[in-house]
Amino acid sequence: ERFTREGNDLYLEQPISFTQAGLGSEIPLQTLHGEKTLPLPPGTQSHQVFRMKGFGMPTGQGGHGDLFVRTIVVTPKKLTDKQKDLL
């Protein structure tokens, strides 16, 4: 349900926090091949696409398509005074 398919490639939109985007992080992803980790570099932008080679659908020729992960930065709607000061 989470994936969109184009040929042998899969596409996924993954929400991430403002902190994960700004500082970088490793996020767990559930793929067709089990849980994998996607490293996010510091400064990751919303709608940035990362390619995970070989994590898509089987090609029928012994290989696999790719998984493309689009990050969606979720901005908090309410912040405490302390959080505002930290930002």
Coordinates of C-alpha atoms in Angstrom, one line a residue:
E1 CA 0.0 0.0 0.0
R2 CA 2.9 2.4 0.7
F3 CA 4.6 1.9 -2.6
T4 CA 3.9 3.2 -6.1
R5 CA 5.2 1.0 -8.9
E6 CA 6.6 2.0 -12.2
G7 CA 7.9 -1.0 -14.1
N8 CA 10.3 -2.8 -11.7
D9 CA 11.0 0.4 -9.7
L10 CA 9.2 1.3 -6.5
Y11 CA 8.5 4.8 -5.1
L12 CA 7.9 5.6 -1.5
E13 CA 7.2 8.9 0.3
Q14 CA 8.8 8.9 3.8
P15 CA 8.0 11.5 6.4
I16 CA 11.0 12.7 8.4
S17 CA 11.3 15.3 11.2
F18 CA 12.9 18.7 10.9
T19 CA 15.7 17.5 13.2
Q20 CA 16.4 14.4 11.1
A21 CA 16.5 16.6 8.0
G22 CA 18.8 19.3 9.4
L23 CA 21.2 17.1 11.4
G24 CA 21.1 13.9 9.3
S25 CA 20.0 10.6 10.5
E26 CA 19.6 6.9 9.7
I27 CA 15.9 6.0 9.3
P28 CA 14.5 2.5 9.2
L29 CA 12.5 1.6 6.1
Q30 CA 10.3 -1.4 5.6
T31 CA 11.1 -2.7 2.1
L32 CA 10.0 -5.8 0.1
H33 CA 13.4 -7.3 1.2
G34 CA 12.8 -6.6 5.0
E35 CA 13.8 -3.7 7.1
K36 CA 16.7 -1.6 5.8
T37 CA 18.3 1.6 6.9
L38 CA 18.5 4.7 4.8
P39 CA 21.2 7.2 5.7
L40 CA 20.1 10.8 5.5
P41 CA 22.9 13.4 5.2
P42 CA 22.7 16.7 7.1
G43 CA 20.7 19.3 5.2
T44 CA 18.3 16.8 3.6
Q45 CA 15.5 18.7 1.9
S46 CA 11.8 18.0 1.7
H47 CA 11.0 16.1 -1.6
Q48 CA 14.7 15.0 -2.0
V49 CA 14.8 11.6 -3.6
F50 CA 17.2 8.8 -2.5
R51 CA 17.8 5.7 -4.6
M52 CA 18.2 2.3 -3.0
K53 CA 19.6 0.2 -5.8
G54 CA 18.2 -3.3 -6.1
F55 CA 15.4 -2.9 -3.5
G56 CA 12.5 -2.8 -6.1
M57 CA 10.5 -5.5 -7.9
P58 CA 12.2 -8.6 -9.4
T59 CA 13.0 -8.1 -13.0
G60 CA 12.5 -11.7 -14.0
Q61 CA 16.1 -11.9 -15.2
G62 CA 17.7 -12.4 -11.8
G63 CA 17.9 -8.7 -10.8
H64 CA 15.7 -6.2 -9.1
G65 CA 14.5 -2.7 -9.8
D66 CA 15.3 0.2 -7.5
L67 CA 13.5 1.8 -4.6
F68 CA 13.2 5.6 -4.7
V69 CA 12.5 7.2 -1.4
R70 CA 11.2 10.8 -1.4
T71 CA 11.6 12.5 2.0
I72 CA 8.8 14.7 3.3
V73 CA 9.9 17.0 6.1
V74 CA 7.2 17.4 8.7
T75 CA 7.3 20.8 10.3
P76 CA 5.9 20.9 13.8
K77 CA 2.7 23.1 14.1
K78 CA 3.2 24.0 17.8
L79 CA 6.4 24.6 19.6
T80 CA 7.0 25.2 23.3
D81 CA 8.9 28.4 24.3
K82 CA 12.0 26.2 25.0
Q83 CA 11.8 24.6 21.6
K84 CA 11.5 28.1 20.0
D85 CA 14.6 29.3 21.9
L86 CA 16.6 26.2 20.8
L87 CA 15.7 26.8 17.2

